[in-house]
PDB file of C-alpha atoms in Angstrom:
ATOM      1  CA  UNK A 141      76.414 104.210  32.406  1.00  0.00           C
ATOM      2  CA  UNK A 142      77.241 104.343  29.056  1.00  0.00           C
ATOM      3  CA  UNK A 143      78.289 101.422  26.558  1.00  0.00           C
ATOM      4  CA  UNK A 144      81.995 101.727  27.059  1.00  0.00           C
ATOM      5  CA  UNK A 145      81.531 101.877  30.686  1.00  0.00           C
ATOM      6  CA  UNK A 146      79.274  98.789  30.652  1.00  0.00           C
ATOM      7  CA  UNK A 147      81.911  96.910  28.686  1.00  0.00           C
ATOM      8  CA  UNK A 148      84.529  97.723  30.858  1.00  0.00           C
ATOM      9  CA  UNK A 149      82.733  96.922  33.815  1.00  0.00           C
ATOM     10  CA  UNK A 150      82.038  93.475  32.606  1.00  0.00           C
ATOM     11  CA  UNK A 151      85.887  92.882  31.491  1.00  0.00           C
ATOM     12  CA  UNK A 152      86.906  93.953  34.964  1.00  0.00           C
ATOM     13  CA  UNK A 153      84.235  91.942  36.681  1.00  0.00           C
ATOM     14  CA  UNK A 154      85.523  88.925  34.656  1.00  0.00           C
ATOM     15  CA  UNK A 155      89.099  89.417  35.880  1.00  0.00           C
ATOM     16  CA  UNK A 156      88.309  90.057  39.500  1.00  0.00           C
ATOM     17  CA  UNK A 157      86.070  86.864  39.497  1.00  0.00           C
ATOM     18  CA  UNK A 158      88.829  84.761  37.716  1.00  0.00           C
ATOM     19  CA  UNK A 159      91.151  85.776  40.443  1.00  0.00           C
ATOM     20  CA  UNK A 160      88.972  85.170  43.133  1.00  0.00           C
ATOM     21  CA  UNK A 161      88.180  81.660  42.185  1.00  0.00           C
ATOM     22  CA  UNK A 162      91.845  80.720  41.177  1.00  0.00           C
ATOM     23  CA  UNK A 163      93.273  82.161  44.334  1.00  0.00           C
ATOM     24  CA  UNK A 164      92.050  79.173  46.715  1.00  0.00           C
ATOM     25  CA  UNK A 165      93.495  76.661  43.805  1.00  0.00           C
ATOM     26  CA  UNK A 166      96.992  77.897  43.387  1.00  0.00           C
ATOM     27  CA  UNK A 167      98.449  74.813  45.313  1.00  0.00           C
ATOM     28  CA  UNK A 168      97.944  71.430  44.049  1.00  0.00           C
ATOM     29  CA  UNK A 169      95.027  69.477  45.135  1.00  0.00           C
ATOM     30  CA  UNK A 170      95.895  66.005  46.583  1.00  0.00           C
ATOM     31  CA  UNK A 171      95.258  63.575  49.112  1.00  0.00           C
ATOM     32  CA  UNK A 172      93.324  65.092  52.086  1.00  0.00           C
ATOM     33  CA  UNK A 173      92.449  68.319  50.324  1.00  0.00           C
ATOM     34  CA  UNK A 174      90.661  66.328  47.539  1.00  0.00           C
ATOM     35  CA  UNK A 175      88.538  64.587  50.097  1.00  0.00           C
ATOM     36  CA  UNK A 176      87.128  68.260  50.955  1.00  0.00           C
ATOM     37  CA  UNK A 177      85.794  68.508  47.281  1.00  0.00           C
ATOM     38  CA  UNK A 178      82.831  66.276  48.276  1.00  0.00           C
ATOM     39  CA  UNK A 179      81.139  69.174  49.644  1.00  0.00           C
ATOM     40  CA  UNK A 180      79.955  71.244  46.722  1.00  0.00           C
ATOM     41  CA  UNK A 181      80.756  74.664  48.782  1.00  0.00           C
ATOM     42  CA  UNK A 182      84.344  73.800  49.459  1.00  0.00           C
ATOM     43  CA  UNK A 183      85.614  76.271  46.607  1.00  0.00           C
ATOM     44  CA  UNK A 184      82.606  78.716  47.093  1.00  0.00           C
ATOM     45  CA  UNK A 185      83.776  79.315  50.717  1.00  0.00           C
ATOM     46  CA  UNK A 186      87.381  80.006  49.805  1.00  0.00           C
ATOM     47  CA  UNK A 187      86.500  81.866  46.541  1.00  0.00           C
ATOM     48  CA  UNK A 188      83.942  84.099  48.910  1.00  0.00           C
ATOM     49  CA  UNK A 189      87.224  84.655  51.418  1.00  0.00           C
ATOM     50  CA  UNK A 190      89.438  85.659  48.593  1.00  0.00           C
ATOM     51  CA  UNK A 191      86.701  88.215  47.015  1.00  0.00           C
ATOM     52  CA  UNK A 192      86.578  89.679  50.494  1.00  0.00           C
ATOM     53  CA  UNK A 193      90.276  90.215  50.372  1.00  0.00           C
ATOM     54  CA  UNK A 194      90.463  91.675  46.940  1.00  0.00           C
ATOM     55  CA  UNK A 195      87.349  94.111  47.608  1.00  0.00           C
ATOM     56  CA  UNK A 196      89.026  95.473  50.773  1.00  0.00           C
ATOM     57  CA  UNK A 197      91.986  96.112  48.543  1.00  0.00           C
ATOM     58  CA  UNK A 198      90.172  97.634  45.545  1.00  0.00           C
ATOM     59  CA  UNK A 199      87.563  99.810  47.731  1.00  0.00           C
ATOM     60  CA  UNK A 200      90.015 102.586  48.480  1.00  0.00           C
ATOM     61  CA  UNK A 201      90.523 103.050  44.831  1.00  0.00           C
ATOM     62  CA  UNK A 202      86.843 103.995  44.359  1.00  0.00           C
ATOM     63  CA  UNK A 203      87.937 107.609  44.815  1.00  0.00           C
ATOM     64  CA  UNK A 204      91.656 108.878  44.689  1.00  0.00           C
ATOM     65  CA  UNK A 205      93.854 106.650  46.717  1.00  0.00           C
ATOM     66  CA  UNK A 206      97.521 107.054  48.005  1.00  0.00           C
ATOM     67  CA  UNK A 207     100.148 105.285  45.764  1.00  0.00           C
ATOM     68  CA  UNK A 208     100.471 102.735  48.507  1.00  0.00           C
ATOM     69  CA  UNK A 209      96.688 101.680  48.309  1.00  0.00           C
ATOM     70  CA  UNK A 210      96.926 101.767  44.659  1.00  0.00           C
ATOM     71  CA  UNK A 211     100.021  99.584  44.569  1.00  0.00           C
ATOM     72  CA  UNK A 212      98.515  97.154  46.932  1.00  0.00           C
ATOM     73  CA  UNK A 213      95.139  96.758  44.924  1.00  0.00           C
ATOM     74  CA  UNK A 214      97.149  96.429  41.671  1.00  0.00           C
ATOM     75  CA  UNK A 215      99.366  93.687  43.361  1.00  0.00           C
ATOM     76  CA  UNK A 216      96.216  91.749  44.261  1.00  0.00           C
ATOM     77  CA  UNK A 217      94.079  92.206  41.186  1.00  0.00           C
ATOM     78  CA  UNK A 218      96.645  92.007  38.268  1.00  0.00           C
ATOM     79  CA  UNK A 219      97.005  88.254  37.043  1.00  0.00           C
ATOM     80  CA  UNK A 220     100.420  89.059  35.651  1.00  0.00           C
ATOM     81  CA  UNK A 221     101.983  90.459  38.914  1.00  0.00           C
ATOM     82  CA  UNK A 222     101.929  93.882  40.764  1.00  0.00           C
ATOM     83  CA  UNK A 223     103.216  95.855  37.603  1.00  0.00           C
ATOM     84  CA  UNK A 224     100.950  94.428  35.002  1.00  0.00           C
ATOM     85  CA  UNK A 225      99.115  97.765  34.571  1.00  0.00           C
ATOM     86  CA  UNK A 226      97.756  96.656  31.309  1.00  0.00           C
ATOM     87  CA  UNK A 227      95.320  94.288  33.079  1.00  0.00           C
ATOM     88  CA  UNK A 228      93.553  96.526  35.361  1.00  0.00           C
ATOM     89  CA  UNK A 229      94.613 100.105  36.083  1.00  0.00           C
ATOM     90  CA  UNK A 230      93.800 101.871  32.783  1.00  0.00           C
ATOM     91  CA  UNK A 231      90.465 100.248  32.717  1.00  0.00           C
ATOM     92  CA  UNK A 232      89.646 100.821  36.198  1.00  0.00           C
ATOM     93  CA  UNK A 233      90.672 104.673  35.857  1.00  0.00           C
ATOM     94  CA  UNK A 234      88.478 105.044  32.887  1.00  0.00           C
ATOM     95  CA  UNK A 235      85.263 104.401  34.887  1.00  0.00           C
ATOM     96  CA  UNK A 236      83.453 107.135  36.900  1.00  0.00           C
ATOM     97  CA  UNK A 237      83.100 106.417  40.712  1.00  0.00           C
ATOM     98  CA  UNK A 238      79.255 105.130  40.238  1.00  0.00           C
ATOM     99  CA  UNK A 239      80.528 102.415  37.691  1.00  0.00           C
ATOM    100  CA  UNK A 240      83.397 101.496  40.021  1.00  0.00           C
ATOM    101  CA  UNK A 241      80.691 100.911  42.687  1.00  0.00           C
ATOM    102  CA  UNK A 242      78.495  99.042  40.485  1.00  0.00           C
ATOM    103  CA  UNK A 243      81.420  96.667  39.391  1.00  0.00           C
ATOM    104  CA  UNK A 244      82.104  95.915  43.279  1.00  0.00           C
ATOM    105  CA  UNK A 245      78.398  95.413  43.928  1.00  0.00           C
ATOM    106  CA  UNK A 246      78.031  92.655  41.157  1.00  0.00           C
ATOM    107  CA  UNK A 247      80.965  90.446  42.171  1.00  0.00           C
ATOM    108  CA  UNK A 248      79.726  88.372  44.864  1.00  0.00           C
ATOM    109  CA  UNK A 249      77.124  86.034  43.206  1.00  0.00           C
ATOM    110  CA  UNK A 250      79.386  85.726  40.088  1.00  0.00           C
ATOM    111  CA  UNK A 251      82.394  84.435  42.329  1.00  0.00           C
ATOM    112  CA  UNK A 252      80.138  81.985  44.120  1.00  0.00           C
ATOM    113  CA  UNK A 253      78.641  80.707  40.768  1.00  0.00           C
ATOM    114  CA  UNK A 254      82.018  80.354  39.194  1.00  0.00           C
ATOM    115  CA  UNK A 255      83.550  78.701  42.097  1.00  0.00           C
ATOM    116  CA  UNK A 256      80.555  76.139  42.369  1.00  0.00           C
ATOM    117  CA  UNK A 257      81.079  75.457  38.520  1.00  0.00           C
ATOM    118  CA  UNK A 258      84.813  74.961  39.176  1.00  0.00           C
ATOM    119  CA  UNK A 259      84.289  72.710  42.440  1.00  0.00           C
ATOM    120  CA  UNK A 260      81.853  70.605  40.107  1.00  0.00           C
ATOM    121  CA  UNK A 261      84.415  69.804  37.563  1.00  0.00           C
ATOM    122  CA  UNK A 262      87.213  68.927  40.112  1.00  0.00           C
ATOM    123  CA  UNK A 263      84.624  66.754  41.785  1.00  0.00           C
ATOM    124  CA  UNK A 264      83.692  64.946  38.806  1.00  0.00           C
ATOM    125  CA  UNK A 265      87.107  64.392  37.862  1.00  0.00           C
ATOM    126  CA  UNK A 266      88.348  63.081  41.053  1.00  0.00           C
ATOM    127  CA  UNK A 267      85.420  60.942  41.265  1.00  0.00           C
ATOM    128  CA  UNK A 268      86.076  59.242  37.898  1.00  0.00           C
ATOM    129  CA  UNK A 269      89.859  58.855  38.931  1.00  0.00           C
ATOM    130  CA  UNK A 270      91.097  61.288  36.431  1.00  0.00           C
ATOM    131  CA  UNK A 271      93.378  62.876  38.824  1.00  0.00           C
ATOM    132  CA  UNK A 272      93.272  66.573  39.512  1.00  0.00           C
ATOM    133  CA  UNK A 273      96.087  69.018  39.835  1.00  0.00           C
ATOM    134  CA  UNK A 274      95.248  72.601  39.870  1.00  0.00           C
ATOM    135  CA  UNK A 275      98.416  74.924  39.938  1.00  0.00           C
TER     136      UNK A 275
END
């Protein structure tokens, strides 16, 4: 991988990790759901499941994919909505197949780590009584 591809992979990994960790947090965390944050793995488990969905949608794009698969992947990954082609598609298209595979391989530990970090922040805020709303 050349320097440009390494940089692109790092940016896309960050985008996908961000999406996977935030998906489980789209609804406000209140009452019964807040109690679930007592377990440090609460968000990590949900982020891992979200990453599984994202990877299944992205994998068909490693090689040429149909328009339907492409639209499905973009709808899942693009942070500004399904037609935010500036976020993901041009960067993904610039990568060669080995770099695309490397990108997907690197995601699992990064998502778990990011989810645990977010979970720790949420748990510490709720313990102090600061109130937590993640939307």
